[in-house]
GROMACS .gro file of C-alpha atoms in nm:
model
  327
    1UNK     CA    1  -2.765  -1.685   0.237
    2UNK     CA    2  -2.646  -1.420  -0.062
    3UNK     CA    3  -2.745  -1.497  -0.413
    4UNK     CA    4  -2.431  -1.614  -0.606
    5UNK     CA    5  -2.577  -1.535  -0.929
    6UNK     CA    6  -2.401  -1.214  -1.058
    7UNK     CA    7  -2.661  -1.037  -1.276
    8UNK     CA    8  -2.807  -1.011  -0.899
    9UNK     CA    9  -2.545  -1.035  -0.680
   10UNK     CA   10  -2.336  -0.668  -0.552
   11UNK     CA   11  -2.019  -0.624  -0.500
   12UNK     CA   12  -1.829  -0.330  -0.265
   13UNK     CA   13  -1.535  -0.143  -0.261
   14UNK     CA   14  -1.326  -0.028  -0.020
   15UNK     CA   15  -1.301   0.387   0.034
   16UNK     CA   16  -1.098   0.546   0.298
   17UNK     CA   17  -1.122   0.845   0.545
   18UNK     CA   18  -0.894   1.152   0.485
   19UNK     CA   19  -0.806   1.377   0.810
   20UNK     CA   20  -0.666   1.630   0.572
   21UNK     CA   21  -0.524   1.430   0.374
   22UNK     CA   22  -0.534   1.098   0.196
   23UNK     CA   23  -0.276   0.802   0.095
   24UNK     CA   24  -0.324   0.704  -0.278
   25UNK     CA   25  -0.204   0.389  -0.180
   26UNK     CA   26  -0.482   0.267  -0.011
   27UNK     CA   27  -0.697   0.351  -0.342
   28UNK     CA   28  -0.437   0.158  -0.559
   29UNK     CA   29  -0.534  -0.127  -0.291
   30UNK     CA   30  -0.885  -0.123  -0.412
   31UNK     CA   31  -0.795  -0.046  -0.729
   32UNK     CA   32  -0.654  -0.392  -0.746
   33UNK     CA   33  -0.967  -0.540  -0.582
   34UNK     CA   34  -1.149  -0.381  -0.853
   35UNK     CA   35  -0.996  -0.561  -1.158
   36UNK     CA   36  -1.155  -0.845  -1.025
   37UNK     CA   37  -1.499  -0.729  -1.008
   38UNK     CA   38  -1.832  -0.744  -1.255
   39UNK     CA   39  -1.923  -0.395  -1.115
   40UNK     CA   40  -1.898  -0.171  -0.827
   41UNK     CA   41  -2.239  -0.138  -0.644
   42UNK     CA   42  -2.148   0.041  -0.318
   43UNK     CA   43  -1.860   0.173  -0.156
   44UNK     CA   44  -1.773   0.131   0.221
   45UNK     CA   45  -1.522   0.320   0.404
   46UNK     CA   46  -1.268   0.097   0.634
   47UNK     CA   47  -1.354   0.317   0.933
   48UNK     CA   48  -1.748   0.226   0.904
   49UNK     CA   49  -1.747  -0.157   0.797
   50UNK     CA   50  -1.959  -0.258   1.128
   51UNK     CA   51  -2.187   0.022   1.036
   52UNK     CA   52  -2.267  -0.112   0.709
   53UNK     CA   53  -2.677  -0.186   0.669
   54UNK     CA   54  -2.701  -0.152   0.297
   55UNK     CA   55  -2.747  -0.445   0.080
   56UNK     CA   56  -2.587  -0.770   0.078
   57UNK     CA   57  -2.236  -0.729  -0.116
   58UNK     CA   58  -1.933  -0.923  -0.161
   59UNK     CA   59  -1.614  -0.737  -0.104
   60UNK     CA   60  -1.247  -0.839  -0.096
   61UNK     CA   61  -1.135  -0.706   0.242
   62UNK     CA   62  -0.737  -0.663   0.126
   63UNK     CA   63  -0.558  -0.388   0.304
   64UNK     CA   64  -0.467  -0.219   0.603
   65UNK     CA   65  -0.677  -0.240   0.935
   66UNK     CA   66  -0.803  -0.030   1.103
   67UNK     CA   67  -0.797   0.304   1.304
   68UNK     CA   68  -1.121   0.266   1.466
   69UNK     CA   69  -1.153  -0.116   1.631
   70UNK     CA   70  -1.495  -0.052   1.756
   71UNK     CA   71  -1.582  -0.108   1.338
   72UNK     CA   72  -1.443  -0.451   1.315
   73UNK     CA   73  -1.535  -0.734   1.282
   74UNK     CA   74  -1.758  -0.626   0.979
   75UNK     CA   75  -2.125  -0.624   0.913
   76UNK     CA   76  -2.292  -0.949   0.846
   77UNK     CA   77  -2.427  -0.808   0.557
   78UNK     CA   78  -2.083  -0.823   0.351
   79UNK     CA   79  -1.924  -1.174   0.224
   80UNK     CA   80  -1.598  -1.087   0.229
   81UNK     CA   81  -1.295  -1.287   0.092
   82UNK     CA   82  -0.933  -1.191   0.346
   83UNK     CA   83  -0.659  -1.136   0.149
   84UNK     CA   84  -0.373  -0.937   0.183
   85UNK     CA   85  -0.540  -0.884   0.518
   86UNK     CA   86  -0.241  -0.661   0.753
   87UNK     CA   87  -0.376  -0.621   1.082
   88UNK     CA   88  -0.155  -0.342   1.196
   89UNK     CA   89   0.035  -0.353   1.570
   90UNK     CA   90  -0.079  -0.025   1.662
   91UNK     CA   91  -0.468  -0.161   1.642
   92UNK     CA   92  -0.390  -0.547   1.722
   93UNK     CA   93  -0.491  -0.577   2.067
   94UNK     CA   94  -0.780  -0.358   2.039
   95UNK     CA   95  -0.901  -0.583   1.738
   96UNK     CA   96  -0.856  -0.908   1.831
   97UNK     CA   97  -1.132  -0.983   2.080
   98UNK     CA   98  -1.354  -1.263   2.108
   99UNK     CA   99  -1.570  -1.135   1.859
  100UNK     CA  100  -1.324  -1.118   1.572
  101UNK     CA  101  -1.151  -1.404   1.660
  102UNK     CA  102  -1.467  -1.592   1.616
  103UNK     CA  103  -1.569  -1.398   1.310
  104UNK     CA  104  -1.219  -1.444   1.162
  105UNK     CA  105  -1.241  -1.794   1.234
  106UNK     CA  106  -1.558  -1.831   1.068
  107UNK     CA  107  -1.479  -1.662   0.710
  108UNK     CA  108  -1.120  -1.804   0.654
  109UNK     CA  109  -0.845  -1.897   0.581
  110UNK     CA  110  -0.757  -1.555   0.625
  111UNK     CA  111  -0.454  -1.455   0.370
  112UNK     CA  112  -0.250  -1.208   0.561
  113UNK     CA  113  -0.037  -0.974   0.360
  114UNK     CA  114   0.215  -1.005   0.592
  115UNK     CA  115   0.431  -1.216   0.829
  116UNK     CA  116   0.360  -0.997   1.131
  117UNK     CA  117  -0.047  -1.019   1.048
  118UNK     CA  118   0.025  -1.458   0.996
  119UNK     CA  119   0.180  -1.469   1.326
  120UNK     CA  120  -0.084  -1.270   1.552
  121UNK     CA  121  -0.343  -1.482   1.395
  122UNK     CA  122  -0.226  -1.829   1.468
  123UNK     CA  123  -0.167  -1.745   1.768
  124UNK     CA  124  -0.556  -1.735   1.828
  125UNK     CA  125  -0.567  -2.015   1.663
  126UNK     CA  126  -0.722  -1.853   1.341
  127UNK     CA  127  -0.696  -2.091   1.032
  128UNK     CA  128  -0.478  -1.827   0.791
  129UNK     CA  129  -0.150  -1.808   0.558
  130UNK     CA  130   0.130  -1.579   0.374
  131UNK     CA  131  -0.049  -1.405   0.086
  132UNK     CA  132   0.129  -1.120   0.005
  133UNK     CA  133  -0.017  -0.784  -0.160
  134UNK     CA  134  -0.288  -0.803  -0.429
  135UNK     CA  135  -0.131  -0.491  -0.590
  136UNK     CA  136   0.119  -0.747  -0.699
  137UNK     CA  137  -0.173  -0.903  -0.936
  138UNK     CA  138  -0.208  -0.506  -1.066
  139UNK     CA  139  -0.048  -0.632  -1.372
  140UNK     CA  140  -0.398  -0.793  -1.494
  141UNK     CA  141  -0.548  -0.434  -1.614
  142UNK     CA  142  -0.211  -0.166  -1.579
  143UNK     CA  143   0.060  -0.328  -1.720
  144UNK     CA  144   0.178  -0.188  -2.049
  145UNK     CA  145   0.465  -0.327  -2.340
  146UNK     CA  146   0.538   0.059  -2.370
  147UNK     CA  147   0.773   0.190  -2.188
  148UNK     CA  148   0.923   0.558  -2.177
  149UNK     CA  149   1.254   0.704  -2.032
  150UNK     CA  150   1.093   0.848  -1.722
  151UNK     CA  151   1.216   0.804  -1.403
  152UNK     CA  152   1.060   0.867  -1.104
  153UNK     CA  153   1.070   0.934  -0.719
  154UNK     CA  154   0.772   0.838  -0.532
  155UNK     CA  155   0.759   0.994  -0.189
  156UNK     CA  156   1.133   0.876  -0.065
  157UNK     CA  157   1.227   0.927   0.238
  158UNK     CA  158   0.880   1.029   0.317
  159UNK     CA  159   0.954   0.993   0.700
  160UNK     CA  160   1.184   1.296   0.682
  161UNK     CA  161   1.068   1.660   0.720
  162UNK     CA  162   1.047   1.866   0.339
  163UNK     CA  163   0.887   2.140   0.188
  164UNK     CA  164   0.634   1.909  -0.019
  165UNK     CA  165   0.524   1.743   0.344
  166UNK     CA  166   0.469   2.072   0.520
  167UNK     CA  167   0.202   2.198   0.229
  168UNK     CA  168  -0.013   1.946   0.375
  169UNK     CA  169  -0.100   2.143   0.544
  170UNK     CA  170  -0.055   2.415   0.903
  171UNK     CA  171  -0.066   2.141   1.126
  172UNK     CA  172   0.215   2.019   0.963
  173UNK     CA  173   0.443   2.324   0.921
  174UNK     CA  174   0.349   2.372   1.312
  175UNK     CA  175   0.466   2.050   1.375
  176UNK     CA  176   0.753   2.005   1.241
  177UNK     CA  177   0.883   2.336   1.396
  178UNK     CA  178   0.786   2.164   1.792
  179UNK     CA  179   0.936   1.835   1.666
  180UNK     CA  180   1.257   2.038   1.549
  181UNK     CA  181   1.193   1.863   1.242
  182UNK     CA  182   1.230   2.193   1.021
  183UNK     CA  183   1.590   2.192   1.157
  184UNK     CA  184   1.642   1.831   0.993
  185UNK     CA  185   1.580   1.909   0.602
  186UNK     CA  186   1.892   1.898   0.489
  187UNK     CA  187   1.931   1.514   0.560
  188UNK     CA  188   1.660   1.399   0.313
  189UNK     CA  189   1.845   1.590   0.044
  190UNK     CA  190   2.183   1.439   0.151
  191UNK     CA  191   2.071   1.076   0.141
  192UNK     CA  192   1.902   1.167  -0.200
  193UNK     CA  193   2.231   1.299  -0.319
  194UNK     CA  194   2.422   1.002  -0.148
  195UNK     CA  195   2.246   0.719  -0.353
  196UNK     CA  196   2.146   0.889  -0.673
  197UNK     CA  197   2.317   1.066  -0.947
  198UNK     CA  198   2.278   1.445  -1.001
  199UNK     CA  199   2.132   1.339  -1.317
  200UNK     CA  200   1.891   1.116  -1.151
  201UNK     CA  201   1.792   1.398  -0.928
  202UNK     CA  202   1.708   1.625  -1.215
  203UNK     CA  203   1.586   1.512  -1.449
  204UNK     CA  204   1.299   1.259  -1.225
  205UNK     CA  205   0.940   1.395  -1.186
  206UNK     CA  206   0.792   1.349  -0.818
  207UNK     CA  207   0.530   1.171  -0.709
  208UNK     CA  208   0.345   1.226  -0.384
  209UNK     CA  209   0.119   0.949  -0.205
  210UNK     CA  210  -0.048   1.217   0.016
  211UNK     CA  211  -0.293   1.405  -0.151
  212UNK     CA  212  -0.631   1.667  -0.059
  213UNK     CA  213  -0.880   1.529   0.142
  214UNK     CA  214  -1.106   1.748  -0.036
  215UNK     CA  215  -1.074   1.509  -0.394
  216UNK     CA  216  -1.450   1.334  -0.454
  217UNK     CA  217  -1.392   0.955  -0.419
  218UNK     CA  218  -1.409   0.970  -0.824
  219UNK     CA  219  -1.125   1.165  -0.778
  220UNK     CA  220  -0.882   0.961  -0.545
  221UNK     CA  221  -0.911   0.671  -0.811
  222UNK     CA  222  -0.845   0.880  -1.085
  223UNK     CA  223  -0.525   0.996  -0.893
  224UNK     CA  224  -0.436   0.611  -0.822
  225UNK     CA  225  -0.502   0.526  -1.195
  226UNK     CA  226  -0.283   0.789  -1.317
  227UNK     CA  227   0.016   0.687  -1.081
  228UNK     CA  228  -0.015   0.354  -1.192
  229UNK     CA  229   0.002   0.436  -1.583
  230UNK     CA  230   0.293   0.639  -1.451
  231UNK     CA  231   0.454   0.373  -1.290
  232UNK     CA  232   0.405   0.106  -1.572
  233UNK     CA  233   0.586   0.274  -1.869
  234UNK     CA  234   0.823   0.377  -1.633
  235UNK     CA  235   1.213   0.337  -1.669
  236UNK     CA  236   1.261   0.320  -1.346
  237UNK     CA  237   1.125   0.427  -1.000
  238UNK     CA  238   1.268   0.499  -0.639
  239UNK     CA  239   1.060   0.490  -0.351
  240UNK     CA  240   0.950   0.442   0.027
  241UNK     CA  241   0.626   0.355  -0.043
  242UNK     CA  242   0.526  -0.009  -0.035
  243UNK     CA  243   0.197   0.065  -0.239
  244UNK     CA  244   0.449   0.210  -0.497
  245UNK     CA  245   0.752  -0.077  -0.511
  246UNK     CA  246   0.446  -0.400  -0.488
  247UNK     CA  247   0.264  -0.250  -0.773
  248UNK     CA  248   0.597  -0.183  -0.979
  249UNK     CA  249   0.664  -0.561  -0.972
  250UNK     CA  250   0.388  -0.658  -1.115
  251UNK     CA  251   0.387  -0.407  -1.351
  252UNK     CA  252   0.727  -0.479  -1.468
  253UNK     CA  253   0.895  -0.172  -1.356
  254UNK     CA  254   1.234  -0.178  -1.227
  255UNK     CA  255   1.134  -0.068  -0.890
  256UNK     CA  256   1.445   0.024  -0.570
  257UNK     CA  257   1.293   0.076  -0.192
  258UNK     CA  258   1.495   0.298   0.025
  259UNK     CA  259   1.438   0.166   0.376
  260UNK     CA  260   1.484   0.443   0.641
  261UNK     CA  261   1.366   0.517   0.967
  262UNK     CA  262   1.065   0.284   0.957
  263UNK     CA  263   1.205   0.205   1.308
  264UNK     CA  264   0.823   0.156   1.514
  265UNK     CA  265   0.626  -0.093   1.562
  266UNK     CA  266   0.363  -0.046   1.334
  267UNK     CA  267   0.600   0.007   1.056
  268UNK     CA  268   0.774  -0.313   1.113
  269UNK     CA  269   0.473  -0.477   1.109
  270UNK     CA  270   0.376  -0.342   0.752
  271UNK     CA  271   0.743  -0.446   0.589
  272UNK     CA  272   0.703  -0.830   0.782
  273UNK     CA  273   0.795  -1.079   0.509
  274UNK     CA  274   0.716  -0.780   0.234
  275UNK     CA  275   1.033  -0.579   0.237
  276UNK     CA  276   1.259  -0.866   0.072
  277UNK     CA  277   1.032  -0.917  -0.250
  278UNK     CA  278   1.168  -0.618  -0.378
  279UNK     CA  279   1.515  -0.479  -0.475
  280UNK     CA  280   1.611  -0.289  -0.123
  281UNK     CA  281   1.839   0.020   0.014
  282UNK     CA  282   1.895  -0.040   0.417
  283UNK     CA  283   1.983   0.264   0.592
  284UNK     CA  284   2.058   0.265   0.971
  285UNK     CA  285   2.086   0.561   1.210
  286UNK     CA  286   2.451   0.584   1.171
  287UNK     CA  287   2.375   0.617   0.792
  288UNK     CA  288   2.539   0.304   0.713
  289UNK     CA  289   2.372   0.135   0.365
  290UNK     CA  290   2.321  -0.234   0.322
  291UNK     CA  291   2.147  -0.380  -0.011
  292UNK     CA  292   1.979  -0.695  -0.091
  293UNK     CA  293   2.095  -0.719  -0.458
  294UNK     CA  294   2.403  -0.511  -0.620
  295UNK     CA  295   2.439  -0.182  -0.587
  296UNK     CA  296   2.719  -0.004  -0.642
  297UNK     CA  297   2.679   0.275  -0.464
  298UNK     CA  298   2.519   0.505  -0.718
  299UNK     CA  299   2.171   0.518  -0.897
  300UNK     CA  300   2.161   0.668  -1.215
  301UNK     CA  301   1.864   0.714  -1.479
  302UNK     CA  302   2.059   0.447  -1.671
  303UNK     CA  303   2.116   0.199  -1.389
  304UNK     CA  304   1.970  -0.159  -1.478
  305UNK     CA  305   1.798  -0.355  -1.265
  306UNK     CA  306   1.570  -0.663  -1.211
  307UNK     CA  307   1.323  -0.715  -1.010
  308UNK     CA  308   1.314  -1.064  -0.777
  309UNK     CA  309   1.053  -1.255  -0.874
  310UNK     CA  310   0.986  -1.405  -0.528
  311UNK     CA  311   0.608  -1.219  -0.563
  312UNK     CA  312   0.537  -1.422  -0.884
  313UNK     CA  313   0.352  -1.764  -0.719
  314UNK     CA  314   0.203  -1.574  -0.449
  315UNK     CA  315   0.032  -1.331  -0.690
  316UNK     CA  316  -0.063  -1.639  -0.964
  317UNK     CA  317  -0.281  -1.803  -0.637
  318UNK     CA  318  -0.426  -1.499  -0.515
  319UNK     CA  319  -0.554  -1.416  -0.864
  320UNK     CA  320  -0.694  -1.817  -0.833
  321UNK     CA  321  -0.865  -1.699  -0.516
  322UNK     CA  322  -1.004  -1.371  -0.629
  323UNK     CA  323  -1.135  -1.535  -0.947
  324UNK     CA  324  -1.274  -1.804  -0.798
  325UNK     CA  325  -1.442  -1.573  -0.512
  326UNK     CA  326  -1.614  -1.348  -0.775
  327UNK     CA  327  -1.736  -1.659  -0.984
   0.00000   0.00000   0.00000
């Protein structure tokens, strides 16, 4: 049994793979893990949790799981607390064997960050419930009373081919040219011009979520700590990214998702119960728009909006659980 005591007891941090590149959203994930911590002892990649033999740590496990099943369930030798937990559809089947379910079973109630995650685990009969995102407790260390005019666009419309997504790299540029994606550029930059004003469009700094593999770990949460200052005196951002719209609510930021071509299965597994705590932009194939608040068509860098505030109980408990884990 660990030593609850926490001028001897260690706590972990979750670190992720990058194959070239990295998401920054996973590091704002553990960056909001982090506010809740003493100190950071060890960190443990997603990809290697089985594998961990170091010593015994607590860890909140929120987050996205996992591209290697073969490293789940994890070592014995962490205490975790699940939150936030999204067990992704891609990896679902692989995951879920007798062994996890048993482990699951044993270290919940498992908060699942999403519907789609809530579902798959009662239907082994795992003891879990609706938790949403932990970035929405962000607000605890990032949020800030001064704001500045910026407005930003955070990766939108990530899913479609553009200049910024080919420098990831050769792979990409080669890819995109067997896809016949390099024929399909133009469509980003008319959806772009279709919801937002020229203004908007040029006077908005750019934010990427995929960034060198080659950044040191240090590095990867100074990039996530900079986006989120960003984000927090913002006026207002635009964005595809969930790990960008989540953290703006708690954060305060007016915050608009533009929802297009997350048409798979592991996407609509992610956006379960998520995508309607946010303000919203539909787009269909026939590029037909649908809102869940009022829009009028236009977004300009001095459009007003309001967040819901549908994230606001969910976020008050988890910071209750997280707390209370720590203690």
């Amino acid at each position: 049994m660990q030593n609850t005591n926490n001028s001897e007891q260690k706590f972990g941090l979750m670190v992720y793979p990058a194959n070239p590149t990295y998401n920054v959203g996973d590091y704002v994930q553990s960056l909001a893990a982090k506010q809740y911590l003493p100190k950071v002892d060890v960190f443990v990649e997603r990809e290697k949790l089985k594998s961990y033999k170091g010593d015994d740590i607590k860890m909140i496990m929120n987050g996205w799981y996992i591209h290697n099943p073969s490293e789940f369930p994890p070592s014995a030798k962490i205490n975790p607390l699940w939150v936030s937990f999204h067990l992704n559809a891609n990896a679902k089947d692989k995951v879920l064997t007798p062994e996890t379910i048993a482990y699951l079973k044993a270290n919940g109630p498992i908060g699942c960050r999403d519907t789609y995650t809530l579902n798959a685990l009662q239907e082994k009969g795992i003891d879990s419930y609706f938790s949403g995102c932990l970035t929405t407790t962000l607000d605890i260390k990032y949020k800030t009373d001064k704001k500045s005019d910026k407005v930003y666009l955070a990766d939108p419309l990530f899913l479609l081919p553009h200049w910024g997504k080919m420098m990831y790299g050769p792979n990409q540029f080669i890819k995109a040219i067997i896809s016949g994606d390099i024929f399909r550029f133009g469509k980003r930059k008319r959806i772009l011009k279709q919801l937002l004003t020229d203004e908007f469009l040029e006077t908005s700094e750019y934010v990427k979520h995929k960034l060198s593999g080659s950044h040191s770990e240090e590095r990867r949460f100074e990039e996530a700590e900079s986006i989120l200052h960003k984000f927090a005196a913002a006026k207002l951002v635009v964005t595809s990214r969930i790990h960008c719209a989540l953290p703006c609510l708690a954060l305060g930021t007016p915050v608009i998702f533009i929802n297009y071509g997350f048409n798979n299965s592991s996407d609509m597994s992610r956006f379960s119960g998520i995508s309607d705590l946010f303000n919203t932009i539909n787009i269909n194939d026939k590029g037909e728009v649908v809102a869940n608040f009022d829009f009028n068509g236009k977004i300009g860098v001095d459009s007003k909006f309001e967040n819901p505030t549908r994230h606001v109980e969910m976020a008050a408990k988890l910071k209750e659980k997280a707390y209370a884990f720590v203690k």
